[in-house]
XYZ file of C-alpha atoms in Angstrom:
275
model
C 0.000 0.000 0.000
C 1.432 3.150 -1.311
C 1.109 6.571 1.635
C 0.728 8.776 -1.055
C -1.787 6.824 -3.507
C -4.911 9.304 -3.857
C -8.437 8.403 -3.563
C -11.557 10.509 -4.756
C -13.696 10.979 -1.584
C -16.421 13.583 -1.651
C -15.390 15.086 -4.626
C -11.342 15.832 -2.672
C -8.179 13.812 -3.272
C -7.056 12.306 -0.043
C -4.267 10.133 0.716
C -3.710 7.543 3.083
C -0.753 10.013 4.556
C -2.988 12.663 4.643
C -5.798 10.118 6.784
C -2.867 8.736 9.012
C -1.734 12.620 9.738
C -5.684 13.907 10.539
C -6.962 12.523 13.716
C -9.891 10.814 12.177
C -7.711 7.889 13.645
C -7.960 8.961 17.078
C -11.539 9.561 16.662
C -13.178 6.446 14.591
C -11.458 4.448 17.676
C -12.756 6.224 20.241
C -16.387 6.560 19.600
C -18.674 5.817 23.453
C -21.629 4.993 21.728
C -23.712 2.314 21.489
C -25.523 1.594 18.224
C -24.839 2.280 14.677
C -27.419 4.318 14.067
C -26.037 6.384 17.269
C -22.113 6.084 15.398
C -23.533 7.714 12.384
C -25.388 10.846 14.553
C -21.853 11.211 16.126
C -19.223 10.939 13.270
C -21.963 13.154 10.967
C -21.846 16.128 13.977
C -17.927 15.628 14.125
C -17.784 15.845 10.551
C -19.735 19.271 10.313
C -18.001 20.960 13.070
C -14.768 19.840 11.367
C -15.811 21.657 7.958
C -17.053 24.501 9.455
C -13.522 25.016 10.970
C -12.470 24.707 7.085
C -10.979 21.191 7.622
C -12.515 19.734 4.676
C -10.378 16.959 4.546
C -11.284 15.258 7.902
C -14.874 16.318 7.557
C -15.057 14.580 3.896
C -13.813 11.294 5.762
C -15.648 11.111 8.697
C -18.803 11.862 6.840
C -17.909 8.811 4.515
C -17.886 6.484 7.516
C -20.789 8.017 9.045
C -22.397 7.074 5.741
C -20.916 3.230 6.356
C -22.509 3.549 9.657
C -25.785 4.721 8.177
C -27.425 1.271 6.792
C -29.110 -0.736 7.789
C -28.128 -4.407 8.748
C -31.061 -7.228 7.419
C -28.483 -10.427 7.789
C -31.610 -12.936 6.494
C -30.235 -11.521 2.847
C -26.941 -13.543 2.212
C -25.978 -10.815 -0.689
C -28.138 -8.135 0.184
C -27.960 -7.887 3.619
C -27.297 -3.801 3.528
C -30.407 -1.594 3.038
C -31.018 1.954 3.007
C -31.908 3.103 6.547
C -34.327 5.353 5.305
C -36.305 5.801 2.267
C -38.046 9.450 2.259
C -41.792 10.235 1.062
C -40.369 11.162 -2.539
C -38.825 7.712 -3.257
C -34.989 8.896 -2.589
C -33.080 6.550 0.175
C -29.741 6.877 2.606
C -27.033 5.167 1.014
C -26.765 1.304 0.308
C -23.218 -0.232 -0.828
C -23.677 -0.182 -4.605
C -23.611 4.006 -3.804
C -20.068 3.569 -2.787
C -17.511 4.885 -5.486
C -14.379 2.208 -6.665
C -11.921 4.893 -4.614
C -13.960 4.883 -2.074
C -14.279 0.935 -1.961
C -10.518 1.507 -2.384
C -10.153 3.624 0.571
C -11.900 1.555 2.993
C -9.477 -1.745 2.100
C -6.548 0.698 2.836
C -7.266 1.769 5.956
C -8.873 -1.053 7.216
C -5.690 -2.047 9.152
C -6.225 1.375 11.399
C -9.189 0.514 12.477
C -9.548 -0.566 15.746
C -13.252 -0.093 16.570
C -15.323 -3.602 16.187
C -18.213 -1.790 14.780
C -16.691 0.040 12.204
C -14.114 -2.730 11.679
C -17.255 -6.229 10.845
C -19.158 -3.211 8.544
C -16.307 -1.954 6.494
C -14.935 -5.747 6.461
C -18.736 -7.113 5.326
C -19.047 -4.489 2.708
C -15.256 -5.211 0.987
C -15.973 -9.174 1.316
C -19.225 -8.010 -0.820
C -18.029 -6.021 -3.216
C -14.707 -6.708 -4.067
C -13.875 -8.666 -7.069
C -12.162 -11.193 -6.803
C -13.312 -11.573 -2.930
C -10.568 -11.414 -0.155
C -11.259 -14.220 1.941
C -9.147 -12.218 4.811
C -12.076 -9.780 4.794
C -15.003 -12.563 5.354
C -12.938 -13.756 8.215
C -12.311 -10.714 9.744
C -16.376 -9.748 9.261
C -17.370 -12.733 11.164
C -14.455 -12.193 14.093
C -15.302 -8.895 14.860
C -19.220 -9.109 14.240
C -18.757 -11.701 17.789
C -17.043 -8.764 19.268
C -20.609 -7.476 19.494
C -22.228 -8.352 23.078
C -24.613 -10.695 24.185
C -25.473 -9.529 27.389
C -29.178 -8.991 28.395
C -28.271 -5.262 28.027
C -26.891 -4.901 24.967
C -28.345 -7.405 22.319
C -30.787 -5.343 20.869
C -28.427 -2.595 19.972
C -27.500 -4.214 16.665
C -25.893 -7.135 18.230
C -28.356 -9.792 17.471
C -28.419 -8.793 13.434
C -24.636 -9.030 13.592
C -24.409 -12.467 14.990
C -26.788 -13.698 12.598
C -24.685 -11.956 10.027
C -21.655 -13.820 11.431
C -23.551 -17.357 11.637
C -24.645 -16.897 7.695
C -21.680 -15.578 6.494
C -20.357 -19.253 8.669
C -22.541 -21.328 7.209
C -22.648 -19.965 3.484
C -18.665 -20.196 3.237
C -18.573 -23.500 5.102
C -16.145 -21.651 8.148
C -16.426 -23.343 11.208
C -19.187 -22.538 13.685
C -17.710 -24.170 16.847
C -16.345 -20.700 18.689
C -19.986 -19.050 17.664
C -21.918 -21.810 19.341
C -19.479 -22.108 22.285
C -20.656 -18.281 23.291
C -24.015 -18.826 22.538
C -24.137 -21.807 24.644
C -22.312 -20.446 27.062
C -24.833 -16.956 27.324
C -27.673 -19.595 27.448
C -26.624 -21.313 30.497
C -26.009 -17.602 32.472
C -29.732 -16.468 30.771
C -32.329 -15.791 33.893
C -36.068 -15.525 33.525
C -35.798 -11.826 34.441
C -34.180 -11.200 31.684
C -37.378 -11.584 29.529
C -37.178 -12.862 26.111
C -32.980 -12.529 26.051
C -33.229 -16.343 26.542
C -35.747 -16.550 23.365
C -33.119 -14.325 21.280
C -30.406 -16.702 22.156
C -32.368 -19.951 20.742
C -33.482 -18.167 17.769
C -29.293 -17.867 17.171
C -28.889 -21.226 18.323
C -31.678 -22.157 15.710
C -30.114 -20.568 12.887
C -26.186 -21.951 12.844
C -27.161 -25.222 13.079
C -26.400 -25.962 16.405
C -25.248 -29.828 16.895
C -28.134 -32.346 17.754
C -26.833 -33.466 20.680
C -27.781 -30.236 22.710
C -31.543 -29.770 21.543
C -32.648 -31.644 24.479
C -31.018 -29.179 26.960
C -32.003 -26.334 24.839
C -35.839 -27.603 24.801
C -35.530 -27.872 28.796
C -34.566 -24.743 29.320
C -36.855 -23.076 26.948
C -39.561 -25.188 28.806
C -38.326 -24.318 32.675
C -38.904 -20.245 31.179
C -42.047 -20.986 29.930
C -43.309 -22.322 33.522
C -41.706 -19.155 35.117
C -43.404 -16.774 33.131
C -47.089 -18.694 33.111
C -46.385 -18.683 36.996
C -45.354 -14.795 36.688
C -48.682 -14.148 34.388
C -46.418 -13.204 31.994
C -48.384 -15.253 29.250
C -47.103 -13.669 26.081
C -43.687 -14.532 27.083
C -44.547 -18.061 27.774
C -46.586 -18.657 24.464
C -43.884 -17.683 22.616
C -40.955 -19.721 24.294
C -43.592 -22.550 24.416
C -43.826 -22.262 20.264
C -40.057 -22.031 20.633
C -39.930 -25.657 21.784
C -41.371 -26.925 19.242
C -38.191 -25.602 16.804
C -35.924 -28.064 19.074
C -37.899 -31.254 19.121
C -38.949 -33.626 15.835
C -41.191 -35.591 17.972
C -44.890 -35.480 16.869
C -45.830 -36.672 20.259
C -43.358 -34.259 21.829
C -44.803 -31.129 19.493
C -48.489 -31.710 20.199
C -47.602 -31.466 23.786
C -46.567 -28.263 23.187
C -49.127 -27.133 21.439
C -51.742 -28.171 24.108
C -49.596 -25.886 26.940
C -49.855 -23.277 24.489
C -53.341 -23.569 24.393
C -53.806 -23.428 27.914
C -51.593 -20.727 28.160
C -54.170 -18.728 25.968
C -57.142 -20.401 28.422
C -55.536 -18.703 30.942
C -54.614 -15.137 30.139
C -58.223 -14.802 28.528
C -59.688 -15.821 32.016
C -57.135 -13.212 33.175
């Protein structure tokens, strides 16, 4: 990688050099928020206050990433999985990756190796391993290592990390990559799940469910799913137990085993309408 190799971004010629000597560095890798959508708020402000203090250079880049920031994640779609994050009453969208210039494409590979910031780091990864041609296969692996950077906790899984896991499990599974360390840490966030953490336990088996999780642990999955669904009909918390009871059904092919299931779902529904 040449320093001095220029790249058209926002209509400027920009250098690696000239991104190594800003401190758009400093500041990608330092970012204390917690969702994309929340990164792209952040780097867009940054980038305004930096061009209204005439540094057009730094604002040009960190408007570019706010941009990468700025879509949204649907990991169901193995080679679609970026859409816009919002499409506006006159049928004009926020950026998806086909937007993206061949510099700018260009750019991201090159500086990839500053970035230290998992969020940044799976996104700009995901979107090279897309559109590159031929594809880098370094850049699928680091995708999936960083997108299980993202936490599981209770706290935290709603704020993009559950999307990104999936994205990590399919990008697994459709590239054949081994899905041992993935189901490892969901396992092991399964067995440290507690009822009062409401549906995080349903989240996890839905994750579970999707990277094909070894037969040998669906009957401890099904137990557990089954012990929640007691708490919560206990707790009159009925939605929540309907919906881990259909859960159980994912983790069993026994027909005998299934209608059960759909019996305590039934008289889940008994119950909350005499409620």
């Amino acid at each position: 990688m040449k320093m001095d190799k220029t790249y058209k971004i926002k209509d400027i010629s920009i250098s690696i050099n000239d991104f190594v000597q800003s401190d758009c560095i400093s500041i990608i890798n330092n970012i204390d928020e917690d969702s994309y959508s929340s990164y792209c708020t952040y780097l867009y402000t940054i980038a305004k206050e930096k061009m209204e203090e005439d540094d057009i250079l730094s604002g040009n880049i960190l408007r570019l990433i706010s941009e990468v920031c700025y879509m949204a994640l649907k990991p169901q779609s193995n080679n679609e999985p970026f859409s816009p994050m919002v499409v506006w009453h006159d049928n004009t969208r926020s950026k998806i990756v086909d937007d993206f210039s061949d510099d700018e494409i260009d750019f991201f590979n090159d500086i990839l190796k500053f970035i230290d910031d998992y969020r940044i780091k799976s996104r700009l990864a995901d979107i090279l391993w897309l559109i590159s041609k031929p594809r880098n296969p370094k850049h699928l692996e680091m995708a999936i290592e960083n997108y299980q950077l993202f936490s599981l906790k209770y706290d935290d899984i709603l704020d993009d990390s559950k999307e990104c896991w999936e994205r990590a499990i399919r990008l697994s599974l459709m590239t054949r990559k081994s899905l041992d360390n993935i189901h490892a840490k969901l396992l092991d966030e399964l067995e440290i799940t507690k009822v009062e953490d409401g549906n995080h336990l349903f989240w996890i088996q839905e994750l579970l469910f999707i990277s094909k999780v070894d037969k040998s642990k669906y009957g401890h999955i099904l137990q557990r799913l089954d012990d929640f669904a007691v708490e919560f009909k206990n707790k009159s918390d009925f939605n929540r137990s309907k919906d881990y009871l259909e859960s159980c059904k994912n983790w069993t092919d026994n027909i005998d085993e299934i209608n059960k299931y759909t019996i305590k779902t039934a008289e889940v529904y008994e119950l909350q309408a005499e409620a």
